[in-house]
Tab-separated table of C-alpha atoms in Angstrom:
chain	number	residue	atom	x	y	z
T	1	UNK	CA	22.046	-3.624	-28.687
T	2	UNK	CA	21.198	-1.224	-31.512
T	3	UNK	CA	23.860	0.968	-32.811
T	4	UNK	CA	23.306	4.595	-32.646
T	5	UNK	CA	25.321	7.141	-35.201
T	6	UNK	CA	27.823	9.185	-33.493
T	7	UNK	CA	26.773	12.926	-33.240
T	8	UNK	CA	27.454	15.130	-35.787
T	9	UNK	CA	29.937	18.212	-35.386
T	10	UNK	CA	27.585	21.001	-34.571
T	11	UNK	CA	27.559	23.418	-37.756
T	12	UNK	CA	24.441	24.357	-39.514
T	13	UNK	CA	24.819	23.428	-43.174
T	14	UNK	CA	21.632	22.903	-44.871
T	15	UNK	CA	20.708	19.546	-46.383
T	16	UNK	CA	18.436	18.636	-48.953
T	17	UNK	CA	15.014	18.454	-47.609
T	18	UNK	CA	14.027	14.907	-49.212
T	19	UNK	CA	16.396	12.502	-48.610
T	20	UNK	CA	16.669	8.710	-47.101
T	21	UNK	CA	19.385	9.054	-44.261
T	22	UNK	CA	18.416	7.479	-41.211
T	23	UNK	CA	19.688	9.439	-38.550
T	24	UNK	CA	19.050	13.355	-37.617
T	25	UNK	CA	22.099	15.523	-38.272
T	26	UNK	CA	22.703	19.298	-37.630
T	27	UNK	CA	21.177	21.262	-40.492
T	28	UNK	CA	18.579	19.011	-41.119
T	29	UNK	CA	14.772	19.893	-41.626
T	30	UNK	CA	12.992	17.744	-39.306
T	31	UNK	CA	9.152	17.499	-38.816
T	32	UNK	CA	7.782	17.524	-35.114
T	33	UNK	CA	4.650	15.637	-34.713
T	34	UNK	CA	2.744	16.715	-31.431
T	35	UNK	CA	-0.778	15.605	-32.317
T	36	UNK	CA	-2.496	14.928	-35.697
T	37	UNK	CA	-3.353	18.780	-35.688
T	38	UNK	CA	-0.068	20.011	-34.555
T	39	UNK	CA	3.092	19.689	-36.437
T	40	UNK	CA	6.096	21.912	-36.661
T	41	UNK	CA	8.965	22.168	-39.077
T	42	UNK	CA	12.396	23.078	-37.514
T	43	UNK	CA	15.995	23.161	-38.673
T	44	UNK	CA	18.166	21.097	-36.448
T	45	UNK	CA	20.669	23.958	-34.965
T	46	UNK	CA	23.484	24.150	-32.161
T	47	UNK	CA	22.302	25.489	-28.694
T	48	UNK	CA	18.741	25.813	-29.735
T	49	UNK	CA	15.852	24.530	-27.881
T	50	UNK	CA	12.177	23.647	-28.845
T	51	UNK	CA	9.487	24.552	-26.412
T	52	UNK	CA	5.747	23.597	-26.177
T	53	UNK	CA	3.166	22.542	-23.811
T	54	UNK	CA	4.352	19.193	-23.828
T	55	UNK	CA	7.853	19.969	-22.632
T	56	UNK	CA	11.393	21.047	-23.678
T	57	UNK	CA	13.482	19.547	-26.221
T	58	UNK	CA	17.074	20.550	-26.859
T	59	UNK	CA	18.345	20.322	-30.807
T	60	UNK	CA	21.566	18.777	-29.290
T	61	UNK	CA	19.558	16.066	-28.045
T	62	UNK	CA	17.748	14.976	-31.458
T	63	UNK	CA	21.248	14.768	-33.284
T	64	UNK	CA	22.135	11.162	-33.942
T	65	UNK	CA	18.911	9.660	-33.262
T	66	UNK	CA	16.858	7.897	-35.739
T	67	UNK	CA	14.057	9.876	-38.033
T	68	UNK	CA	10.670	8.853	-36.690
T	69	UNK	CA	11.803	8.374	-32.905
T	70	UNK	CA	9.657	9.012	-30.104
T	71	UNK	CA	11.325	11.718	-28.011
T	72	UNK	CA	10.403	12.414	-24.220
T	73	UNK	CA	10.871	15.636	-22.593
T	74	UNK	CA	13.091	15.643	-19.745
T	75	UNK	CA	11.209	15.994	-16.179
T	76	UNK	CA	9.141	17.747	-14.595
T	77	UNK	CA	7.491	17.598	-18.055
T	78	UNK	CA	6.006	14.132	-19.072
T	79	UNK	CA	5.064	14.878	-22.624
T	80	UNK	CA	6.469	13.641	-26.011
T	81	UNK	CA	6.669	13.955	-29.448
T	82	UNK	CA	7.814	12.269	-32.763
T	83	UNK	CA	10.567	13.505	-34.983
T	84	UNK	CA	9.831	12.834	-38.695
T	85	UNK	CA	11.855	12.858	-41.986
T	86	UNK	CA	10.344	15.630	-43.939
T	87	UNK	CA	8.173	15.013	-47.292
T	88	UNK	CA	6.283	17.273	-49.273
T	89	UNK	CA	2.861	16.029	-47.511
T	90	UNK	CA	4.525	16.704	-43.886
T	91	UNK	CA	5.772	19.990	-45.161
T	92	UNK	CA	2.565	21.178	-46.347
T	93	UNK	CA	1.002	20.342	-42.934
T	94	UNK	CA	3.758	22.351	-41.003
T	95	UNK	CA	4.449	25.027	-43.065
T	96	UNK	CA	3.964	28.944	-42.346
T	97	UNK	CA	1.033	30.129	-44.340
T	98	UNK	CA	1.652	33.304	-46.290
T	99	UNK	CA	-1.262	32.618	-48.634
T	100	UNK	CA	-4.068	29.789	-48.966
T	101	UNK	CA	-2.199	26.420	-49.894
T	102	UNK	CA	-3.056	23.393	-51.861
T	103	UNK	CA	-3.008	19.960	-49.929
T	104	UNK	CA	-1.949	16.726	-50.594
T	105	UNK	CA	-5.302	15.490	-52.298
T	106	UNK	CA	-5.376	18.339	-54.897
T	107	UNK	CA	-1.588	18.190	-55.546
T	108	UNK	CA	-2.025	14.522	-56.458
T	109	UNK	CA	-4.772	15.145	-58.845
T	110	UNK	CA	-3.082	18.282	-60.418
T	111	UNK	CA	0.335	16.591	-60.742
T	112	UNK	CA	-1.627	13.773	-62.598
T	113	UNK	CA	-3.406	16.078	-64.998
T	114	UNK	CA	-0.231	17.977	-65.739
T	115	UNK	CA	1.580	14.632	-66.699
T	116	UNK	CA	4.440	15.551	-64.345
T	117	UNK	CA	7.289	13.124	-64.716
T	118	UNK	CA	10.844	12.428	-63.495
T	119	UNK	CA	13.210	14.587	-65.691
T	120	UNK	CA	10.509	16.661	-66.907
T	121	UNK	CA	10.072	20.821	-66.801
T	122	UNK	CA	6.811	22.179	-65.113
T	123	UNK	CA	5.822	25.848	-64.364
T	124	UNK	CA	3.890	27.252	-61.806
T	125	UNK	CA	2.754	30.828	-61.272
T	126	UNK	CA	1.997	31.752	-57.989
T	127	UNK	CA	4.421	30.371	-55.721
T	128	UNK	CA	2.448	31.428	-52.701
T	129	UNK	CA	3.578	29.343	-49.293
T	130	UNK	CA	5.618	27.007	-51.438
T	131	UNK	CA	3.231	23.807	-50.704
T	132	UNK	CA	2.884	22.706	-54.444
T	133	UNK	CA	6.441	23.749	-55.403
T	134	UNK	CA	8.092	21.302	-53.046
T	135	UNK	CA	5.753	18.309	-54.303
T	136	UNK	CA	6.801	19.353	-57.938
T	137	UNK	CA	10.373	19.328	-57.093
T	138	UNK	CA	10.070	15.828	-55.665
T	139	UNK	CA	7.826	15.009	-58.836
T	140	UNK	CA	10.298	16.035	-61.402
T	141	UNK	CA	13.733	14.775	-59.445
T	142	UNK	CA	17.105	15.785	-59.625
T	143	UNK	CA	17.272	15.861	-63.696
T	144	UNK	CA	14.083	17.938	-64.030
T	145	UNK	CA	12.911	21.867	-63.580
T	146	UNK	CA	10.470	23.404	-61.594
T	147	UNK	CA	9.939	26.994	-62.975
T	148	UNK	CA	7.924	29.070	-60.098
T	149	UNK	CA	7.049	32.813	-60.677
T	150	UNK	CA	5.723	34.835	-57.527
T	151	UNK	CA	4.845	38.695	-58.226
T	152	UNK	CA	4.504	39.583	-54.603
T	153	UNK	CA	8.085	40.652	-53.615
T	154	UNK	CA	8.090	39.768	-49.806
T	155	UNK	CA	6.553	36.377	-50.562
T	156	UNK	CA	9.126	35.948	-53.527
T	157	UNK	CA	11.870	36.568	-50.874
T	158	UNK	CA	10.770	34.179	-47.938
T	159	UNK	CA	10.265	31.431	-50.669
T	160	UNK	CA	13.402	32.321	-52.302
T	161	UNK	CA	14.889	31.767	-48.456
T	162	UNK	CA	13.030	28.346	-47.947
T	163	UNK	CA	13.806	26.979	-51.168
T	164	UNK	CA	17.593	27.468	-50.709
T	165	UNK	CA	17.501	26.185	-47.002
T	166	UNK	CA	15.980	23.170	-48.185
T	167	UNK	CA	18.411	22.424	-51.099
T	168	UNK	CA	15.906	22.710	-53.777
T	169	UNK	CA	18.376	23.120	-56.507
T	170	UNK	CA	15.935	21.996	-59.299
T	171	UNK	CA	13.627	24.966	-58.714
T	172	UNK	CA	14.031	28.142	-60.512
T	173	UNK	CA	12.167	30.905	-58.777
T	174	UNK	CA	11.405	34.412	-60.529
T	175	UNK	CA	9.839	37.554	-59.246
T	176	UNK	CA	7.625	38.350	-62.004
T	177	UNK	CA	4.126	39.466	-63.030
T	178	UNK	CA	3.172	36.815	-65.433
T	179	UNK	CA	0.069	38.221	-66.217
T	180	UNK	CA	1.437	41.445	-67.611
T	181	UNK	CA	5.165	40.339	-68.722
T	182	UNK	CA	4.776	36.744	-69.444
T	183	UNK	CA	7.154	33.909	-68.541
T	184	UNK	CA	10.336	35.478	-70.026
T	185	UNK	CA	13.095	33.421	-72.043
T	186	UNK	CA	11.286	30.259	-71.473
T	187	UNK	CA	10.529	27.241	-73.514
T	188	UNK	CA	9.633	23.427	-74.131
T	189	UNK	CA	7.436	23.600	-70.693
T	190	UNK	CA	5.590	19.985	-70.583
T	191	UNK	CA	2.767	21.457	-68.017
T	192	UNK	CA	1.735	24.836	-66.666
T	193	UNK	CA	-0.107	25.404	-63.569
T	194	UNK	CA	-1.696	28.840	-62.857
T	195	UNK	CA	-2.574	29.664	-59.239
T	196	UNK	CA	-3.432	33.309	-59.659
T	197	UNK	CA	-6.258	35.507	-59.100
T	198	UNK	CA	-6.920	35.837	-62.788
T	199	UNK	CA	-5.285	32.836	-64.629
T	200	UNK	CA	-6.775	33.604	-67.970
T	201	UNK	CA	-4.721	36.893	-68.252
T	202	UNK	CA	-1.469	34.557	-68.495
T	203	UNK	CA	-2.984	31.890	-70.781
T	204	UNK	CA	-1.923	33.474	-73.719
T	205	UNK	CA	1.798	33.751	-72.633
T	206	UNK	CA	1.687	30.107	-71.537
T	207	UNK	CA	0.640	28.593	-74.882
T	208	UNK	CA	4.003	30.489	-76.312
T	209	UNK	CA	6.209	28.528	-74.116
T	210	UNK	CA	4.557	24.893	-74.064
T	211	UNK	CA	6.506	21.960	-75.833
T	212	UNK	CA	4.709	21.072	-78.884
T	213	UNK	CA	4.770	17.290	-79.615
T	214	UNK	CA	5.571	16.034	-83.210
T	215	UNK	CA	2.493	14.811	-85.107
T	216	UNK	CA	2.788	10.989	-85.444
T	217	UNK	CA	2.247	9.660	-89.103
T	218	UNK	CA	0.889	5.958	-89.418
T	219	UNK	CA	1.844	4.352	-92.642
T	220	UNK	CA	-0.879	2.268	-94.230
T	221	UNK	CA	-0.052	-1.003	-94.558
């Protein structure tokens, strides 16, 4: 018989979004997969219940089971869903839209062209719904930095709440109009992504904060 982890104590402590733990605990962000086109992100919370057309699912019944499990609704419903460990790709498919977002194909291409690397510093302007931010956070890793700027205050406040709740400690979010005010006291940025209505207005400021690679001289033999 397979061992099942003991249920955790019922206290809501936000956990880092990206992890490799096998079992679900209170405070975890979980992606509920219902159909190919219907995904929902929830935070496992004591006393909460998730309802949908497939059935009823108490959060407490999800604690201690493995990520990736198929969970059946209790009678009289006969539905089921899958509980998945979050990834940036799954978050992109389940996040609440505040703006138009980038999806995984475009994110992968942009990340490659920017040369994003573990331990690096990358900047984005136009946080929006945070789809790109979550992917950049994973790409730079614990030793890297993501500098994100949002000029729209309600979107900034909501993104700030999400990033803190998801444990994105390598993301530094600022409320700022970079097209008028630049990027502040920032330097040695390795890549800049501008997702703005008029990105050309921010380009002069961006050129001032980029890391300049030293010239390489080749000795003649």
